[in-house]
Amino acid sequence: MWAGRHVVVGVTGGIASYKSCHLVRRLSEAGARVDVVLTRGAAEFVRPLTFEALSGRPVLTSLWEPDRALAHVRLGRECDLIIVAPATAHAVARLAHGMADDFLTALLLAATAPVLLAPAMNDEMYAAAPTEANLAALVRRGFATVGPERGPLAEGASDRPGRMSEPEVILHHAARVLRRGSALAGRRVLVTAGPTREPLDPVRVMTNRSSGKMGYRIAQAAWHRGAEVTLISGPSTEPDPIGVAVERIETTAELEAAVARALPAADVLVMAAAPADYRPADVLDRKRPRQEGSLTIALEPTKDVLLGTRSLRRTGAVIVGFALETGDAAEKAAAKLVRKGLDLIVANDALEPGAGFEVDTNRVTVLDRDGGRHPLPFGSKAAVAEGILDLVEVRLG
Ligand code: CTP
């Protein structure tokens, strides 16, 4: 997503500017060309040399350098995105009033690129009426904001917002701003992920090796594309995707109930979960003691959640299933696509190296209901998620 993108990071004079070093580094590592613009105050906190080393490019600070005349106007028009982090109360006030007395404010006044502000300031300053009015004016002008968050401030603990969002969180919000205009923007996307856990007794469960990674990456990528995303997740150690409403379930029956509640409003369903097909027929209410000889446990089938959603789907909704197979993945997936009434099915082979459960990479072929086959390049699950959503967007039209 960031490769080849041109991002301007404006840093204003707040203590949080040390975190902007990490933000610049992450953007550069991800392949973006990053131009850092410092205000005079920011240069008091972090030396320009630090940002030059991290971005590999000269840092811009002054309007008055002879060979950079009009660079501020050009930059704000040529770049793909401008992030101001931290945006202090003073910087927010200057921007809201259209001041243009240094490189950063002049650039922002002339900019046509989208802007994301990460405010950071003392909690009283953030709560003050002028700051509120200034930020509201900038939001009306089309600027996006992230944070501030509650948590420790330079002057001590506070339970009120003021602290700048972490660089990782800013990056996800920046991705959403960058992807404005995607076909998924404003759509409701429902994603399921992870395994289910079927109890045998209060201590033991039956589960599978699904990590949830693929579904979590899809939920995050859909949010980047502007969708309103709900993720229904079985037990997973993955961190919650930023911006996504996460609902936790344990059993296939709970998954079925959660999907039934959310699906009628959804424009897209991506069923990446790996629900158990069977559950113990008798769940004991006490821990089963060890006994002599072998043990046979009777299992009963669970419902096929995806199949059962047919009557709940909105007209025009795009329904995506997964098929994890061990051999002949595409043929078996094609049959499932028809049986479950899907628009797309993502087929992968658990026996292929680097694909399937518990790894960060995947190799999949997406089949569509019109007989199209779309092999996606081998890559990270994040990259595969983008490929799957590209095909969802085609079907959304
Ligand atoms: N699925 C579901 N409910 C189940 C089992 C699977 O909704 N009880 C969904 C999965 O989330 C996936 C799709 O159905 O999107 C295919 O899952 P898979 O386990 O490959 O298919 P099954 O229909 O269970 O077929 P089989 O296990 O016989 O291969």
Short mmCIF file of C-alpha atoms and ligand atoms in Angstrom, two decimals:
data_model
loop_
_atom_site.label_atom_id
_atom_site.label_comp_id
_atom_site.label_asym_id
_atom_site.label_seq_id
_atom_site.Cartn_x
_atom_site.Cartn_y
_atom_site.Cartn_z
CA MET A 1 0.00 0.00 0.00
CA TRP A 2 2.82 2.41 0.84
CA ALA A 3 5.26 1.41 -1.89
CA GLY A 4 5.80 4.32 -4.26
CA ARG A 5 3.56 6.66 -2.24
CA HIS A 6 4.76 10.15 -1.47
CA VAL A 7 3.94 11.20 2.09
CA VAL A 8 4.69 14.49 3.82
CA VAL A 9 5.04 14.23 7.60
CA GLY A 10 4.68 17.60 9.30
CA VAL A 11 6.05 17.69 12.84
CA THR A 12 5.13 20.53 15.19
CA GLY A 13 6.69 21.38 18.53
CA GLY A 14 5.38 18.94 21.10
CA ILE A 15 7.04 16.32 23.27
CA ALA A 16 5.26 13.62 21.22
CA SER A 17 7.54 14.50 18.30
CA TYR A 18 9.87 11.70 19.44
CA LYS A 19 7.15 9.26 18.37
CA SER A 20 7.09 10.83 14.91
CA CYS A 21 10.60 9.45 14.36
CA HIS A 22 9.10 5.97 14.54
CA LEU A 23 6.24 6.98 12.25
CA VAL A 24 8.70 8.24 9.61
CA ARG A 25 10.77 5.11 9.92
CA ARG A 26 7.75 2.81 9.50
CA LEU A 27 6.58 4.73 6.43
CA SER A 28 10.05 4.59 4.87
CA GLU A 29 10.38 0.87 5.63
CA ALA A 30 7.01 0.28 4.00
CA GLY A 31 8.36 1.83 0.79
CA ALA A 32 6.93 5.36 0.97
CA ARG A 33 8.93 8.41 -0.06
CA VAL A 34 8.75 10.59 3.03
CA ASP A 35 9.41 14.30 3.16
CA VAL A 36 9.60 15.61 6.71
CA VAL A 37 8.65 19.21 7.41
CA LEU A 38 9.56 20.59 10.83
CA THR A 39 8.32 23.73 12.49
CA ARG A 40 10.84 25.77 14.49
CA GLY A 41 9.36 24.38 17.70
CA ALA A 42 9.68 20.79 16.49
CA ALA A 43 13.37 21.31 15.69
CA GLU A 44 13.84 22.19 19.38
CA PHE A 45 12.61 18.73 20.35
CA VAL A 46 14.17 16.54 17.64
CA ARG A 47 17.10 17.64 15.49
CA PRO A 48 16.47 17.69 11.71
CA LEU A 49 19.41 15.30 11.30
CA THR A 50 17.43 12.53 13.03
CA PHE A 51 14.58 12.82 10.52
CA GLU A 52 17.05 13.07 7.62
CA ALA A 53 18.62 9.80 8.67
CA LEU A 54 15.22 8.11 9.05
CA SER A 55 13.70 9.37 5.80
CA GLY A 56 16.90 9.43 3.76
CA ARG A 57 15.84 12.85 2.42
CA PRO A 58 16.55 16.47 3.32
CA VAL A 59 14.24 17.88 5.98
CA LEU A 60 12.27 21.02 5.16
CA THR A 61 12.12 23.74 7.77
CA SER A 62 12.30 27.18 6.23
CA LEU A 63 10.35 29.07 3.59
CA TRP A 64 13.43 31.16 2.89
CA GLU A 65 15.92 28.74 1.41
CA PRO A 66 16.95 30.12 -2.00
CA ASP A 67 16.77 26.89 -4.03
CA ARG A 68 13.41 25.89 -2.55
CA ALA A 69 11.25 28.82 -3.60
CA LEU A 70 7.66 27.59 -4.06
CA ALA A 71 8.60 24.10 -2.84
CA HIS A 72 5.84 24.39 -0.22
CA VAL A 73 3.17 24.89 -2.87
CA ARG A 74 4.48 22.14 -5.12
CA LEU A 75 4.87 19.59 -2.34
CA GLY A 76 1.31 19.95 -1.02
CA ARG A 77 -0.01 19.34 -4.53
CA GLU A 78 2.30 16.53 -5.60
CA CYS A 79 2.22 14.30 -2.55
CA ASP A 80 -0.38 11.58 -1.89
CA LEU A 81 -0.94 12.39 1.78
CA ILE A 82 0.08 14.85 4.49
CA ILE A 83 0.27 13.68 8.11
CA VAL A 84 0.74 16.27 10.86
CA ALA A 85 2.00 14.44 13.97
CA PRO A 86 2.04 15.77 16.54
CA ALA A 87 -0.38 18.61 15.83
CA THR A 88 -0.05 20.88 18.87
CA ALA A 89 -2.83 23.21 20.06
CA HIS A 90 -0.87 26.13 18.59
CA ALA A 91 -0.40 24.39 15.23
CA VAL A 92 -4.11 23.49 15.09
CA ALA A 93 -5.00 27.13 15.80
CA ARG A 94 -2.65 28.42 13.10
CA LEU A 95 -3.97 25.95 10.53
CA ALA A 96 -7.60 26.68 11.38
CA HIS A 97 -7.01 30.38 10.79
CA GLY A 98 -5.23 29.88 7.50
CA MET A 99 -1.90 31.25 8.63
CA ALA A 100 1.03 30.66 6.34
CA ASP A 101 4.09 32.02 8.08
CA ASP A 102 6.30 28.93 7.92
CA PHE A 103 6.89 26.03 5.55
CA LEU A 104 4.34 23.68 7.13
CA THR A 105 1.43 26.11 7.46
CA ALA A 106 2.05 27.50 3.97
CA LEU A 107 2.17 23.99 2.54
CA LEU A 108 -1.09 23.02 4.25
CA LEU A 109 -2.90 26.16 3.13
CA ALA A 110 -2.03 25.47 -0.51
CA ALA A 111 -2.36 21.67 -0.31
CA THR A 112 -4.69 19.60 -2.44
CA ALA A 113 -3.53 16.28 -0.96
CA PRO A 114 -5.60 14.74 1.86
CA VAL A 115 -4.51 15.64 5.39
CA LEU A 116 -4.47 13.60 8.61
CA LEU A 117 -3.88 15.38 11.92
CA ALA A 118 -2.69 13.59 15.07
CA PRO A 119 -3.36 16.16 17.80
CA ALA A 120 -1.25 15.97 20.95
CA MET A 121 -1.39 18.45 23.79
CA ASN A 122 -2.11 18.97 27.46
CA ASP A 123 -5.57 17.60 28.31
CA GLU A 124 -6.86 21.04 29.41
CA MET A 125 -5.67 22.58 26.15
CA TYR A 126 -7.45 19.87 24.19
CA ALA A 127 -10.68 20.36 26.13
CA ALA A 128 -10.52 24.17 25.76
CA ALA A 129 -13.25 25.73 23.62
CA PRO A 130 -10.87 27.43 21.12
CA THR A 131 -9.09 24.12 20.38
CA GLU A 132 -12.41 22.35 19.96
CA ALA A 133 -13.62 25.03 17.55
CA ASN A 134 -10.33 25.01 15.62
CA LEU A 135 -10.35 21.24 15.18
CA ALA A 136 -14.00 21.29 14.16
CA ALA A 137 -13.18 23.91 11.51
CA LEU A 138 -10.38 21.74 10.14
CA VAL A 139 -12.62 18.67 10.06
CA ARG A 140 -15.20 20.71 8.11
CA ARG A 141 -12.41 21.56 5.69
CA GLY A 142 -11.97 17.82 5.07
CA PHE A 143 -9.01 17.11 7.35
CA ALA A 144 -9.11 13.70 9.04
CA THR A 145 -8.00 13.30 12.65
CA VAL A 146 -6.69 10.45 14.77
CA GLY A 147 -6.72 10.64 18.56
CA PRO A 148 -5.76 12.10 20.91
CA GLU A 149 -5.95 9.22 23.36
CA ARG A 150 -6.25 9.01 27.10
CA GLY A 151 -3.11 8.05 28.99
CA PRO A 152 0.06 9.45 30.49
CA LEU A 153 1.02 12.97 29.39
CA ALA A 154 4.40 14.67 29.79
CA GLU A 155 3.14 16.40 32.91
CA GLY A 156 1.77 13.22 34.51
CA ALA A 157 -1.15 10.83 34.37
CA SER A 158 -4.48 11.95 32.94
CA ASP A 159 -7.70 10.13 32.23
CA ARG A 160 -8.68 12.71 29.63
CA PRO A 161 -7.61 12.78 25.98
CA GLY A 162 -4.42 14.60 25.08
CA ARG A 163 -1.80 11.98 24.31
CA MET A 164 -0.83 11.45 20.67
CA SER A 165 -1.94 8.14 19.14
CA GLU A 166 0.81 5.57 18.71
CA PRO A 167 2.61 5.58 15.33
CA GLU A 168 1.13 2.19 14.43
CA VAL A 169 -2.41 3.53 14.98
CA ILE A 170 -1.62 6.68 12.98
CA LEU A 171 -0.38 4.47 10.12
CA HIS A 172 -3.69 2.58 9.93
CA HIS A 173 -5.68 5.83 9.92
CA ALA A 174 -3.33 7.20 7.27
CA ALA A 175 -4.00 4.13 5.14
CA ARG A 176 -7.75 4.80 5.41
CA VAL A 177 -7.29 8.41 4.32
CA LEU A 178 -5.02 7.35 1.46
CA ARG A 179 -7.61 4.84 0.20
CA ARG A 180 -10.52 7.31 0.17
CA GLY A 181 -12.79 6.70 -2.80
CA SER A 182 -12.56 2.88 -2.73
CA ALA A 183 -15.70 1.02 -3.78
CA LEU A 184 -15.94 -0.37 -0.23
CA ALA A 185 -16.11 3.12 1.32
CA GLY A 186 -19.25 3.47 3.45
CA ARG A 187 -20.17 -0.21 2.95
CA ARG A 188 -20.89 -2.56 5.84
CA VAL A 189 -18.51 -5.49 5.83
CA LEU A 190 -18.91 -8.52 8.09
CA VAL A 191 -15.88 -10.77 8.52
CA THR A 192 -15.62 -13.98 10.54
CA ALA A 193 -12.25 -15.36 11.61
CA GLY A 194 -10.51 -17.91 13.74
CA PRO A 195 -11.43 -21.33 15.07
CA THR A 196 -14.34 -22.29 17.24
CA ARG A 197 -14.05 -24.13 20.53
CA GLU A 198 -16.57 -26.83 21.36
CA PRO A 199 -16.60 -27.82 25.04
CA LEU A 200 -16.33 -31.43 26.21
CA ASP A 201 -16.54 -30.46 29.85
CA PRO A 202 -15.71 -27.26 31.82
CA VAL A 203 -11.99 -27.83 31.20
CA ARG A 204 -11.54 -29.44 27.79
CA VAL A 205 -12.43 -28.26 24.32
CA MET A 206 -12.30 -29.45 20.70
CA THR A 207 -10.78 -26.90 18.39
CA ASN A 208 -8.57 -26.56 15.28
CA ARG A 209 -5.36 -24.85 14.21
CA SER A 210 -6.90 -21.74 12.64
CA SER A 211 -5.03 -18.64 13.88
CA GLY A 212 -7.52 -16.08 12.57
CA LYS A 213 -4.74 -14.21 10.74
CA MET A 214 -6.35 -14.24 7.28
CA GLY A 215 -9.71 -12.92 8.53
CA TYR A 216 -8.04 -10.28 10.71
CA ARG A 217 -6.03 -9.02 7.72
CA ILE A 218 -9.19 -8.85 5.60
CA ALA A 219 -11.06 -6.92 8.32
CA GLN A 220 -8.18 -4.45 8.63
CA ALA A 221 -7.83 -4.00 4.87
CA ALA A 222 -11.60 -3.45 4.48
CA TRP A 223 -11.45 -0.73 7.15
CA HIS A 224 -8.54 0.89 5.29
CA ARG A 225 -10.85 1.00 2.26
CA GLY A 226 -13.39 3.03 4.20
CA ALA A 227 -15.81 0.26 5.15
CA GLU A 228 -17.61 -0.02 8.47
CA VAL A 229 -16.29 -3.39 9.59
CA THR A 230 -17.51 -5.94 12.13
CA LEU A 231 -15.26 -8.88 12.91
CA ILE A 232 -16.77 -11.93 14.59
CA SER A 233 -13.84 -13.85 15.96
CA GLY A 234 -13.24 -17.17 17.62
CA PRO A 235 -10.36 -17.47 20.07
CA SER A 236 -7.30 -15.85 18.47
CA THR A 237 -4.14 -14.22 19.76
CA GLU A 238 -4.14 -11.62 16.97
CA PRO A 239 -4.51 -8.00 18.18
CA ASP A 240 -7.84 -6.33 17.35
CA PRO A 241 -7.69 -4.60 13.95
CA ILE A 242 -7.74 -0.81 14.27
CA GLY A 243 -11.14 0.79 13.72
CA VAL A 244 -12.98 -2.54 13.57
CA ALA A 245 -15.81 -3.59 15.92
CA VAL A 246 -14.80 -6.99 17.27
CA GLU A 247 -17.28 -9.50 18.68
CA ARG A 248 -15.93 -12.65 20.33
CA ILE A 249 -17.53 -16.06 20.09
CA GLU A 250 -16.48 -19.55 21.19
CA THR A 251 -18.74 -22.16 19.60
CA THR A 252 -20.16 -22.70 16.12
CA ALA A 253 -23.64 -22.09 17.57
CA GLU A 254 -22.51 -18.70 18.95
CA LEU A 255 -20.93 -17.87 15.58
CA GLU A 256 -24.20 -18.73 13.86
CA ALA A 257 -26.19 -16.47 16.22
CA ALA A 258 -23.73 -13.55 15.85
CA VAL A 259 -23.72 -13.84 12.05
CA ALA A 260 -27.52 -13.99 11.98
CA ARG A 261 -27.71 -10.71 13.97
CA ALA A 262 -25.21 -8.81 11.83
CA LEU A 263 -25.79 -10.18 8.34
CA PRO A 264 -29.08 -8.48 7.39
CA ALA A 265 -27.29 -5.09 7.41
CA ALA A 266 -24.12 -6.27 5.65
CA ASP A 267 -23.16 -5.44 2.07
CA VAL A 268 -20.36 -7.99 2.19
CA LEU A 269 -19.84 -11.19 4.19
CA VAL A 270 -16.39 -12.75 4.27
CA MET A 271 -16.58 -16.09 6.03
CA ALA A 272 -12.94 -16.79 6.88
CA ALA A 273 -13.69 -18.56 10.16
CA ALA A 274 -12.97 -22.25 10.58
CA PRO A 275 -16.02 -23.42 12.52
CA ALA A 276 -16.07 -26.95 13.91
CA ASP A 277 -18.24 -29.28 11.82
CA TYR A 278 -18.90 -31.51 14.85
CA ARG A 279 -19.27 -30.98 18.56
CA PRO A 280 -19.43 -33.40 21.50
CA ALA A 281 -22.97 -34.70 21.79
CA ASP A 282 -22.89 -34.60 25.60
CA VAL A 283 -21.17 -31.74 27.39
CA LEU A 284 -20.42 -32.76 30.96
CA ASP A 285 -20.85 -30.18 33.71
CA ARG A 286 -17.98 -31.71 35.72
CA LYS A 287 -14.46 -32.51 34.55
CA ARG A 288 -14.39 -35.99 33.04
CA PRO A 289 -12.17 -38.20 35.23
CA ARG A 290 -9.47 -40.44 33.77
CA GLN A 291 -10.69 -43.98 33.31
CA GLU A 292 -9.26 -47.33 32.39
CA GLY A 293 -9.20 -48.31 28.72
CA SER A 294 -10.03 -46.27 25.66
CA LEU A 295 -12.59 -43.51 25.51
CA THR A 296 -15.08 -42.94 22.73
CA ILE A 297 -16.78 -39.57 22.51
CA ALA A 298 -19.93 -39.23 20.44
CA LEU A 299 -19.99 -36.16 18.18
CA GLU A 300 -22.97 -34.51 16.57
CA PRO A 301 -22.89 -32.24 13.53
CA THR A 302 -23.00 -28.46 13.96
CA LYS A 303 -24.88 -26.24 11.50
CA ASP A 304 -23.15 -25.06 8.36
CA VAL A 305 -23.27 -21.35 9.19
CA LEU A 306 -22.50 -20.09 5.70
CA LEU A 307 -25.09 -22.34 4.08
CA GLY A 308 -27.67 -21.19 6.64
CA THR A 309 -27.14 -17.51 5.79
CA ARG A 310 -28.88 -17.83 2.41
CA SER A 311 -32.22 -16.55 3.67
CA LEU A 312 -30.61 -13.68 5.64
CA ARG A 313 -28.54 -12.14 2.85
CA ARG A 314 -29.38 -8.69 1.56
CA THR A 315 -30.09 -8.54 -2.16
CA GLY A 316 -26.90 -7.57 -3.91
CA ALA A 317 -24.71 -8.51 -0.95
CA VAL A 318 -21.39 -10.06 -1.91
CA ILE A 319 -20.86 -13.38 -0.12
CA VAL A 320 -17.36 -14.80 0.15
CA GLY A 321 -16.52 -18.25 1.50
CA PHE A 322 -13.24 -20.02 2.12
CA ALA A 323 -12.25 -23.56 1.32
CA LEU A 324 -9.18 -25.00 2.95
CA GLU A 325 -8.47 -28.31 1.31
CA THR A 326 -5.77 -30.93 1.29
CA GLY A 327 -5.42 -31.58 -2.47
CA ASP A 328 -7.62 -30.63 -5.49
CA ALA A 329 -8.44 -27.33 -3.77
CA ALA A 330 -9.92 -25.53 -6.79
CA GLU A 331 -12.28 -28.36 -7.81
CA LYS A 332 -13.57 -28.93 -4.28
CA ALA A 333 -13.96 -25.17 -3.75
CA ALA A 334 -15.94 -24.81 -7.00
CA ALA A 335 -18.46 -27.35 -5.70
CA LYS A 336 -18.73 -25.52 -2.35
CA LEU A 337 -19.29 -22.20 -4.14
CA VAL A 338 -22.36 -23.63 -5.87
CA ARG A 339 -23.67 -25.55 -2.84
CA LYS A 340 -23.41 -22.55 -0.51
CA GLY A 341 -24.62 -19.96 -3.06
CA LEU A 342 -21.49 -17.80 -2.95
CA ASP A 343 -20.21 -14.99 -5.16
CA LEU A 344 -16.56 -15.79 -4.47
CA ILE A 345 -14.69 -18.63 -2.81
CA VAL A 346 -11.09 -18.42 -1.68
CA ALA A 347 -9.45 -21.79 -2.17
CA ASN A 348 -6.21 -22.79 -0.58
CA ASP A 349 -4.34 -25.98 0.02
CA ALA A 350 -3.25 -26.68 3.60
CA LEU A 351 -0.48 -28.95 2.34
CA GLU A 352 1.27 -26.23 0.33
CA PRO A 353 4.32 -24.75 2.04
CA GLY A 354 3.68 -21.20 3.27
CA ALA A 355 -0.12 -21.50 2.96
CA GLY A 356 -2.96 -22.23 5.35
CA PHE A 357 -3.05 -22.17 9.14
CA GLU A 358 -0.71 -20.40 11.55
CA VAL A 359 1.60 -18.81 8.96
CA ASP A 360 1.82 -15.18 7.85
CA THR A 361 1.80 -15.98 4.13
CA ASN A 362 -0.74 -17.55 1.83
CA ARG A 363 -1.25 -18.76 -1.71
CA VAL A 364 -4.87 -18.79 -2.82
CA THR A 365 -7.00 -18.98 -5.92
CA VAL A 366 -10.28 -17.08 -5.86
CA LEU A 367 -13.13 -18.58 -7.90
CA ASP A 368 -16.14 -16.50 -8.87
CA ARG A 369 -19.69 -17.58 -9.52
CA ASP A 370 -19.31 -16.93 -13.26
CA GLY A 371 -16.58 -19.54 -13.56
CA GLY A 372 -13.65 -17.09 -13.36
CA ARG A 373 -10.45 -18.25 -11.68
CA HIS A 374 -8.14 -15.69 -10.13
CA PRO A 375 -4.87 -17.07 -8.79
CA LEU A 376 -3.40 -14.43 -6.44
CA PRO A 377 0.36 -14.08 -6.12
CA PHE A 378 2.01 -15.80 -3.16
CA GLY A 379 2.52 -13.21 -0.45
CA SER A 380 1.78 -11.99 3.05
CA LYS A 381 -1.76 -12.51 4.29
CA ALA A 382 -2.08 -8.70 4.27
CA ALA A 383 -1.27 -8.64 0.53
CA VAL A 384 -3.60 -11.58 -0.15
CA ALA A 385 -6.35 -9.74 1.76
CA GLU A 386 -5.95 -6.79 -0.64
CA GLY A 387 -6.23 -9.15 -3.63
CA ILE A 388 -9.42 -10.70 -2.25
CA LEU A 389 -10.96 -7.27 -1.57
CA ASP A 390 -10.08 -6.10 -5.09
CA LEU A 391 -12.27 -8.94 -6.38
CA VAL A 392 -15.03 -8.11 -3.85
CA GLU A 393 -15.00 -4.51 -5.13
CA VAL A 394 -15.38 -5.72 -8.71
CA ARG A 395 -18.49 -7.67 -7.68
CA LEU A 396 -19.88 -4.73 -5.73
CA GLY A 397 -19.64 -2.73 -8.94
N1 CTP B 1 -18.35 -23.05 7.29
C1 CTP B 1 -19.46 -22.67 8.02
N2 CTP B 1 -19.97 -23.48 8.97
C2 CTP B 1 -19.40 -24.67 9.23
C3 CTP B 1 -18.27 -25.08 8.50
C4 CTP B 1 -17.76 -24.25 7.52
O1 CTP B 1 -19.98 -21.59 7.78
N3 CTP B 1 -19.92 -25.45 10.19
C5 CTP B 1 -17.83 -22.13 6.25
C6 CTP B 1 -16.37 -21.72 6.43
O2 CTP B 1 -16.26 -20.52 7.17
C7 CTP B 1 -15.89 -21.53 5.00
C8 CTP B 1 -16.75 -22.49 4.22
O3 CTP B 1 -17.87 -22.79 5.04
O4 CTP B 1 -16.14 -20.24 4.52
C9 CTP B 1 -16.08 -23.74 3.82
O5 CTP B 1 -15.57 -24.38 4.94
P1 CTP B 1 -14.96 -25.86 4.82
O6 CTP B 1 -14.65 -26.37 6.21
O7 CTP B 1 -13.87 -25.88 3.81
O8 CTP B 1 -16.18 -26.60 4.18
P2 CTP B 1 -17.22 -27.62 4.65
O9 CTP B 1 -18.49 -27.17 4.03
O10 CTP B 1 -17.21 -27.84 6.11
O11 CTP B 1 -16.73 -28.88 3.86
P3 CTP B 1 -15.72 -30.07 4.23
O12 CTP B 1 -15.30 -29.88 5.65
O13 CTP B 1 -16.54 -31.27 3.99
O14 CTP B 1 -14.60 -29.94 3.24
#
